[in-house]
């Protein structure tokens, strides 16, 4: 059964539909097929409406459409609230495209999710949460109560995951996610939240361990005063102590900050070996630009989210050289599975589909959907209890890396990596078994570059 909800707002992925403008990265022939499909659907709808207007009304027994995902329909309905606009629109795009790749693959190539002897196509209903936790929570409630989805995929960011997972838990609906890493998410005793990504407290571990081994002695930390960056900063202080690094200063800043020069000026006076910045993409841009403008010269800059995204190099240019960043995944890593192939093959598939290389946020979003898919097949059922049990026992290696959940829903099987931008390329420098380059340390002063 194929259900179309407002074809002007959903982009067709074989038997799945996505809300939002996801077609920009597709090749032109795919765009045209999607346009033709939407026009055909609109034409058919117009003809049906005209026919109804000419005929006298007759009583009709409405079919029961509430039971989404039944055997008779052979469709699994997934739902997600993901930022298309607002603060997280850039990372939200990566998240939506990551989900979209899996949706296209599972329906068109894999032949649908296997449940026993039957194949189920998948429809994914997505709404724009506008980067707002309250909006995201309201939309997830709509997905559960009005759209009647079977399972939920998570949003981008820990703050939005916090609000949406609370709604999922309230209704006993499984939410699996790949973009909410804050430690407090997993300390609430929830039974229905699962996350494929390494928790935020471990984000800086590989980088700080590597830098301590190179002779670094001191560190300063700046972070956004929200859930994910707070967990990153707490972890950074913990790992600094573990590796013998002295923390000289810690500063916070509010959401949507436009200027970090005050913080960077304070840190310049402290002359640290390492600067750690915990935030999101836009914060990375601010940190690097402020450091250069103020001639603040730490020997290493470790910044979350931004450095692993090629768009940071496009936006900031050569000033990104020597910057280090935590990474959940890179295409050069040696992970592989029987579904989407190697990490490199996944990256090639993604770039072919969307016209740009995948960020780790995109890869972990695809891995999120794949993990749910594998759990459903293992459970051989859409029953929530059965799928939850299958998720708890899942132990697989995917193109993204190992996935195995502890009792809190955290992926405890996956190590965190670190990258450094060298000669305009994003290169893995840790862990040692995944590294493709040596860490360049110390970074030269701005005036010497």
Coordinates of C-alpha atoms in Angstrom, one line a residue:
X1 CA 0.0 0.0 0.0
X2 CA 1.3 3.4 -0.9
X3 CA 0.1 6.4 1.0
X4 CA 0.8 9.9 -0.3
X5 CA 0.4 12.8 2.1
X6 CA 0.5 16.1 0.2
X7 CA 2.8 15.4 -2.7
X8 CA 3.9 19.0 -2.8
X9 CA 5.6 18.5 0.6
X10 CA 7.0 15.0 0.3
X11 CA 9.9 13.9 -1.9
X12 CA 9.5 10.4 -3.3
X13 CA 12.1 7.8 -2.4
X14 CA 10.5 4.8 -4.2
X15 CA 8.1 3.6 -1.4
X16 CA 9.1 6.2 1.2
X17 CA 8.3 9.9 1.5
X18 CA 10.3 12.6 3.2
X19 CA 9.1 16.1 4.3
X20 CA 11.5 18.9 3.4
X21 CA 13.7 19.9 0.4
X22 CA 15.9 16.9 0.2
X23 CA 16.2 16.8 -3.6
X24 CA 18.9 19.5 -4.0
X25 CA 21.8 17.1 -4.0
X26 CA 20.2 14.5 -6.4
X27 CA 21.3 14.2 -9.9
X28 CA 19.1 16.0 -12.4
X29 CA 17.5 12.9 -13.9
X30 CA 16.4 11.8 -10.4
X31 CA 15.0 15.3 -9.8
X32 CA 13.0 15.1 -13.0
X33 CA 11.5 11.7 -12.1
X34 CA 10.4 13.1 -8.8
X35 CA 8.8 16.1 -10.4
X36 CA 7.0 14.0 -12.9
X37 CA 5.8 11.7 -10.1
X38 CA 4.4 14.7 -8.1
X39 CA 2.8 16.2 -11.2
X40 CA 1.2 12.9 -12.1
X41 CA -0.2 12.5 -8.5
X42 CA -1.6 16.0 -8.6
X43 CA -3.2 15.4 -12.0
X44 CA -4.8 12.2 -10.8
X45 CA -6.0 14.0 -7.6
X46 CA -7.5 16.8 -9.7
X47 CA -9.4 14.4 -12.0
X48 CA -10.8 12.5 -9.0
X49 CA -12.0 15.7 -7.4
X50 CA -13.7 16.7 -10.6
X51 CA -15.4 13.4 -10.9
X52 CA -16.6 13.6 -7.3
X53 CA -18.1 17.0 -8.0
X54 CA -20.2 15.6 -10.9
X55 CA -21.5 12.6 -9.0
X56 CA -24.0 12.7 -6.1
X57 CA -22.5 12.0 -2.7
X58 CA -23.0 8.5 -1.4
X59 CA -22.3 7.1 2.1
X60 CA -18.9 5.4 2.3
X61 CA -17.5 3.2 5.1
X62 CA -14.1 4.8 5.9
X63 CA -11.3 2.2 6.1
X64 CA -9.5 2.0 9.4
X65 CA -6.2 3.7 8.7
X66 CA -5.1 3.9 12.3
X67 CA -3.2 0.7 12.4
X68 CA 0.0 1.8 10.6
X69 CA 2.4 -1.0 9.8
X70 CA 0.0 -3.9 9.8
X71 CA 0.7 -7.1 7.8
X72 CA -2.2 -6.2 5.4
X73 CA -0.5 -3.0 4.5
X74 CA 3.0 -4.3 4.5
X75 CA 4.4 -0.8 5.2
X76 CA 6.5 0.3 8.2
X77 CA 5.9 3.9 9.2
X78 CA 8.8 5.8 10.7
X79 CA 8.7 9.4 11.9
X80 CA 11.2 12.1 12.8
X81 CA 11.3 15.8 13.6
X82 CA 14.5 17.1 12.2
X83 CA 15.7 20.7 11.6
X84 CA 15.2 22.1 8.2
X85 CA 15.3 25.7 9.4
X86 CA 16.7 27.3 12.6
X87 CA 20.0 27.0 14.5
X88 CA 20.6 23.4 13.4
X89 CA 19.5 23.6 9.8
X90 CA 23.0 22.7 8.5
X91 CA 23.4 19.6 10.6
X92 CA 19.7 18.9 10.2
X93 CA 20.3 18.6 6.4
X94 CA 23.0 16.1 7.0
X95 CA 20.7 14.1 9.3
X96 CA 17.8 14.1 6.8
X97 CA 20.0 13.1 3.9
X98 CA 21.5 10.3 6.0
X99 CA 18.0 9.0 6.7
X100 CA 17.1 9.5 3.0
X101 CA 20.0 7.3 1.8
X102 CA 18.9 4.4 3.9
X103 CA 15.3 4.8 2.9
X104 CA 16.2 4.8 -0.8
X105 CA 18.4 1.8 -0.4
X106 CA 16.1 -0.3 1.8
X107 CA 13.1 0.2 -0.6
X108 CA 14.8 0.1 -4.0
X109 CA 17.8 -2.2 -3.6
X110 CA 17.2 -4.3 -0.5
X111 CA 13.6 -4.9 -1.4
X112 CA 12.1 -3.8 1.9
X113 CA 12.5 -4.9 5.5
X114 CA 12.2 -8.6 6.0
X115 CA 9.7 -9.7 8.7
X116 CA 9.4 -13.5 8.6
X117 CA 8.6 -14.4 5.0
X118 CA 7.3 -11.0 4.0
X119 CA 8.9 -7.8 2.9
X120 CA 7.7 -4.4 4.2
X121 CA 8.3 -1.1 2.4
X122 CA 9.1 1.9 4.6
X123 CA 7.6 5.3 4.7
X124 CA 9.4 8.0 6.6
X125 CA 7.4 11.1 7.7
X126 CA 9.6 14.0 8.6
X127 CA 8.7 17.5 10.0
X128 CA 10.8 20.6 10.5
X129 CA 11.4 21.1 14.2
X130 CA 12.9 24.6 13.5
X131 CA 15.7 23.9 16.0
X132 CA 13.2 24.4 18.9
X133 CA 12.8 21.7 21.6
X134 CA 9.2 22.6 22.3
X135 CA 8.3 22.4 18.6
X136 CA 10.2 19.2 18.2
X137 CA 8.3 17.6 21.1
X138 CA 4.9 18.8 19.7
X139 CA 5.8 17.3 16.3
X140 CA 6.8 14.0 17.8
X141 CA 3.5 13.8 19.7
X142 CA 1.8 14.4 16.3
X143 CA 3.8 11.7 14.7
X144 CA 2.7 9.3 17.4
X145 CA -1.0 10.3 17.9
X146 CA -2.0 11.5 14.4
X147 CA 0.4 9.8 11.9
X148 CA 0.5 6.7 14.0
X149 CA 4.1 5.8 13.2
X150 CA 5.6 2.5 14.3
X151 CA 9.0 3.8 15.4
X152 CA 10.8 7.1 15.7
X153 CA 14.1 8.3 14.4
X154 CA 15.9 11.1 16.4
X155 CA 16.5 14.7 15.6
X156 CA 19.8 16.6 15.5
X157 CA 21.3 17.8 18.8
X158 CA 21.1 16.7 22.4
X159 CA 18.7 19.4 23.4
X160 CA 16.1 18.3 20.8
X161 CA 16.7 14.7 21.6
X162 CA 16.0 15.4 25.3
X163 CA 12.6 16.9 24.6
X164 CA 11.5 14.4 21.9
X165 CA 12.7 11.3 23.7
X166 CA 10.6 12.3 26.7
X167 CA 7.5 12.2 24.5
X168 CA 8.6 8.9 23.0
X169 CA 9.0 7.5 26.5
X170 CA 5.7 8.8 27.7
X171 CA 3.9 6.9 24.9
X172 CA 6.1 3.8 25.1
X173 CA 7.4 4.4 21.6
X174 CA 11.0 3.4 20.6
X175 CA 13.2 6.3 19.5
X176 CA 16.6 5.4 18.0
X177 CA 19.0 8.3 17.3
X178 CA 22.5 9.2 16.2
X179 CA 22.8 12.9 17.0
X180 CA 22.1 13.3 20.7
X181 CA 25.3 12.4 22.7
X182 CA 24.9 14.3 26.0
X183 CA 25.4 12.0 29.0
X184 CA 22.3 13.2 30.9
X185 CA 20.1 11.8 28.1
X186 CA 21.0 8.3 29.3
X187 CA 20.6 8.9 33.0
X188 CA 16.8 9.2 33.1
X189 CA 16.0 5.5 33.3
X190 CA 14.3 5.5 29.8
X191 CA 13.6 2.2 28.3
X192 CA 12.9 3.3 24.7
X193 CA 15.9 5.5 23.8
X194 CA 18.8 4.0 21.9
X195 CA 21.8 6.0 20.4
X196 CA 24.3 4.6 17.9
X197 CA 26.9 7.4 18.5
X198 CA 29.7 7.5 21.1
X199 CA 28.6 9.5 24.2
X200 CA 29.7 13.2 24.3
X201 CA 31.9 12.7 27.4
X202 CA 34.3 10.7 25.2
X203 CA 34.5 13.2 22.3
X204 CA 37.8 14.7 23.2
X205 CA 39.5 11.6 24.7
X206 CA 41.5 10.5 21.6
X207 CA 42.6 14.0 20.8
X208 CA 43.7 14.9 24.4
X209 CA 45.5 11.6 24.8
X210 CA 47.4 12.1 21.5
X211 CA 48.3 15.7 22.4
X212 CA 49.5 14.8 25.9
X213 CA 51.7 12.2 24.2
X214 CA 53.2 15.0 22.0
X215 CA 54.2 17.0 25.1
X216 CA 51.2 19.3 25.7
X217 CA 50.8 20.4 29.3
X218 CA 47.9 22.8 29.7
X219 CA 44.4 23.3 28.3
X220 CA 41.5 25.8 28.3
X221 CA 37.9 25.0 27.6
X222 CA 35.0 27.0 26.2
X223 CA 31.6 25.6 25.6
X224 CA 28.0 26.5 24.8
X225 CA 25.7 26.3 27.9
X226 CA 23.5 23.4 26.5
X227 CA 23.4 19.7 27.1
X228 CA 25.8 18.3 24.5
X229 CA 28.6 20.9 24.8
X230 CA 28.4 20.6 28.6
X231 CA 28.9 16.9 28.4
X232 CA 31.8 17.5 26.1
X233 CA 33.4 20.0 28.5
X234 CA 32.9 17.7 31.5
X235 CA 34.5 14.9 29.6
X236 CA 37.4 17.1 28.5
X237 CA 38.2 18.0 32.1
X238 CA 38.0 14.4 33.1
X239 CA 40.3 13.3 30.3
X240 CA 42.7 16.2 30.9
X241 CA 43.1 15.0 34.5
X242 CA 43.6 11.4 33.2
X243 CA 46.4 12.4 30.9
X244 CA 48.1 14.9 33.2
X245 CA 47.0 18.1 31.5
X246 CA 46.4 21.2 33.7
X247 CA 43.1 23.0 33.1
X248 CA 43.9 26.7 33.2
X249 CA 40.4 28.1 32.5
X250 CA 36.8 27.1 31.7
X251 CA 34.3 29.5 30.1
X252 CA 30.7 29.1 28.9
X253 CA 28.7 31.1 26.4
X254 CA 25.0 31.2 25.5
X255 CA 23.1 29.6 22.6
X256 CA 23.3 31.6 19.3
X257 CA 26.4 33.5 20.4
X258 CA 27.6 35.9 17.8
X259 CA 31.0 36.9 19.3
X260 CA 33.5 34.9 21.3
X261 CA 36.3 37.4 21.3
X262 CA 35.9 38.1 25.0
X263 CA 36.5 34.5 25.9
X264 CA 39.3 34.2 23.5
X265 CA 41.0 37.3 24.9
X266 CA 40.9 35.9 28.4
X267 CA 42.4 32.6 27.1
X268 CA 45.1 34.4 25.2
X269 CA 46.5 35.8 28.5
X270 CA 46.7 32.3 29.9
X271 CA 49.0 31.0 27.0
X272 CA 47.6 27.4 27.0
X273 CA 49.0 24.6 24.9
X274 CA 45.5 23.4 23.9
X275 CA 42.2 25.2 23.3
X276 CA 39.1 23.0 23.4
X277 CA 35.8 24.4 22.0
X278 CA 32.6 22.6 22.6
X279 CA 29.7 23.7 20.4
X280 CA 28.3 23.3 16.9
X281 CA 29.3 24.2 13.4
X282 CA 28.8 28.0 13.7
X283 CA 30.8 28.1 16.9
X284 CA 33.8 26.5 15.2
X285 CA 33.8 29.3 12.7
X286 CA 33.7 31.9 15.5
X287 CA 36.5 30.3 17.4
X288 CA 38.9 30.1 14.5
X289 CA 38.2 33.6 13.3
X290 CA 38.5 35.1 16.8
X291 CA 41.8 33.3 17.5
X292 CA 43.3 34.7 14.3
X293 CA 42.0 38.2 14.8
X294 CA 43.3 38.3 18.4
X295 CA 46.6 36.6 17.5
X296 CA 45.7 33.9 20.1
X297 CA 48.2 31.1 19.4
X298 CA 47.5 27.8 21.3
X299 CA 49.6 25.0 20.0
X300 CA 46.5 23.0 19.2
X301 CA 42.8 23.8 18.7
X302 CA 40.4 21.0 19.4
X303 CA 36.8 21.9 18.3
X304 CA 33.7 19.8 18.1
X305 CA 31.4 19.3 15.1
X306 CA 32.8 21.8 12.7
X307 CA 36.3 20.5 11.7
X308 CA 35.0 17.1 10.5
X309 CA 32.6 18.9 8.0
X310 CA 34.2 19.9 4.7
X311 CA 32.0 23.0 4.6
X312 CA 34.2 24.5 7.4
X313 CA 37.1 24.5 5.1
X314 CA 34.9 26.1 2.4
X315 CA 33.8 28.8 4.8
X316 CA 36.9 29.6 6.7
X317 CA 39.6 28.6 4.2
X318 CA 43.3 28.1 5.0
X319 CA 42.8 29.3 8.6
X320 CA 41.4 25.8 9.4
X321 CA 44.8 24.3 8.9
X322 CA 46.1 22.4 12.0
X323 CA 42.6 22.4 13.6
X324 CA 41.7 19.1 15.3
X325 CA 38.2 17.7 15.8
X326 CA 36.5 14.6 17.3
X327 CA 34.8 12.4 14.7
X328 CA 32.4 9.6 15.0
X329 CA 33.2 8.3 11.5
X330 CA 35.3 9.0 8.4
X331 CA 35.2 7.5 4.9
X332 CA 38.8 6.3 5.3
X333 CA 38.0 4.1 8.3
X334 CA 38.1 0.3 7.8
X335 CA 34.5 -0.5 8.8
X336 CA 32.3 -2.5 6.5
X337 CA 29.0 -4.5 6.5
X338 CA 27.1 -6.7 4.1
X339 CA 24.4 -4.0 3.5
X340 CA 26.0 -0.7 2.6
X341 CA 29.5 -2.0 2.1
X342 CA 32.7 -0.3 3.3
X343 CA 32.9 3.2 4.8
X344 CA 34.4 4.3 1.5
X345 CA 31.6 2.7 -0.6
X346 CA 29.0 4.3 1.7
X347 CA 30.7 7.7 1.1
X348 CA 30.6 7.2 -2.7
X349 CA 27.0 6.2 -2.6
X350 CA 26.1 9.2 -0.5
X351 CA 28.0 11.6 -2.8
X352 CA 26.4 10.1 -5.9
X353 CA 23.0 10.6 -4.3
X354 CA 23.4 14.1 -2.7
X355 CA 26.2 15.7 -4.7
X356 CA 28.4 16.2 -1.6
X357 CA 30.6 14.0 0.7
X358 CA 28.9 12.7 3.9
X359 CA 29.7 14.2 7.3
X360 CA 29.8 11.9 10.3
X361 CA 26.4 13.3 11.2
X362 CA 25.0 11.9 7.9
X363 CA 26.7 8.6 8.4
X364 CA 25.5 8.1 11.9
X365 CA 22.0 9.0 10.8
X366 CA 22.1 6.3 8.2
X367 CA 23.5 3.9 10.8
X368 CA 20.6 4.8 13.1
X369 CA 18.0 3.7 10.6
X370 CA 20.1 0.6 9.7
X371 CA 20.3 -0.5 13.3
X372 CA 16.5 -0.2 13.7
X373 CA 16.1 -2.1 10.4
X374 CA 18.3 -5.0 11.7
X375 CA 16.5 -5.1 15.0
X376 CA 13.1 -5.4 13.3
X377 CA 14.4 -8.2 11.2
X378 CA 15.9 -9.9 14.2
X379 CA 12.7 -9.6 16.1
X380 CA 10.7 -10.8 13.1
X381 CA 8.0 -8.4 14.3
X382 CA 6.8 -4.8 14.6
X383 CA 5.9 -5.4 18.2
X384 CA 7.6 -2.8 20.4
X385 CA 8.6 -5.2 23.1
X386 CA 10.2 -7.6 20.6
X387 CA 12.0 -4.8 18.8
X388 CA 13.3 -3.3 22.0
X389 CA 14.6 -6.7 23.1
X390 CA 16.3 -7.1 19.7
X391 CA 18.0 -3.7 20.0
X392 CA 19.3 -4.6 23.5
X393 CA 20.9 -7.8 22.1
X394 CA 22.1 -6.2 18.8
X395 CA 25.9 -6.7 18.3
X396 CA 27.0 -5.9 14.8
X397 CA 29.7 -4.1 12.9
X398 CA 28.4 -1.8 10.2
X399 CA 30.0 0.6 7.6
X400 CA 29.8 3.1 10.5
X401 CA 31.5 0.9 13.1
X402 CA 30.4 -1.4 15.9
X403 CA 26.9 -1.1 17.4
X404 CA 26.0 -2.7 20.7
X405 CA 23.8 -1.1 23.3
X406 CA 24.1 -1.1 27.1
X407 CA 21.2 -1.1 29.5
X408 CA 20.9 2.7 29.2
X409 CA 20.7 2.6 25.4
X410 CA 24.2 3.9 24.7
X411 CA 26.4 2.4 22.0
X412 CA 29.3 1.0 24.1
X413 CA 31.0 -0.8 21.3
X414 CA 32.3 2.2 19.3
X415 CA 35.5 4.2 19.9
X416 CA 35.8 7.9 19.1
X417 CA 38.2 9.1 16.5
X418 CA 40.1 12.4 15.9
X419 CA 40.8 14.2 12.7
X420 CA 43.1 17.1 11.8
X421 CA 42.9 19.4 8.8
X422 CA 46.1 19.1 6.9
X423 CA 46.7 20.8 3.5
X424 CA 43.0 21.3 3.1
X425 CA 42.1 17.7 3.8
X426 CA 40.3 16.1 6.7
X427 CA 42.6 13.3 7.9
X428 CA 42.1 10.7 10.7
X429 CA 45.0 11.0 13.2
X430 CA 43.5 8.7 16.0
X431 CA 42.9 6.0 17.0
X432 CA 46.2 4.5 15.8
X433 CA 44.5 1.6 14.0
X434 CA 42.4 4.0 11.9
X435 CA 44.9 6.9 11.4
X436 CA 46.0 7.9 7.9
X437 CA 48.3 10.7 9.0
X438 CA 50.5 11.8 11.9
X439 CA 49.3 14.7 14.1
X440 CA 51.0 18.0 13.2
X441 CA 52.0 19.5 16.6
X442 CA 52.6 22.2 17.6
X443 CA 50.7 24.5 15.2
X444 CA 52.8 27.5 14.1
X445 CA 51.8 31.0 15.2
X446 CA 49.3 32.8 12.9
X447 CA 52.0 35.2 11.8
X448 CA 54.2 32.3 10.7
X449 CA 51.6 30.5 8.5

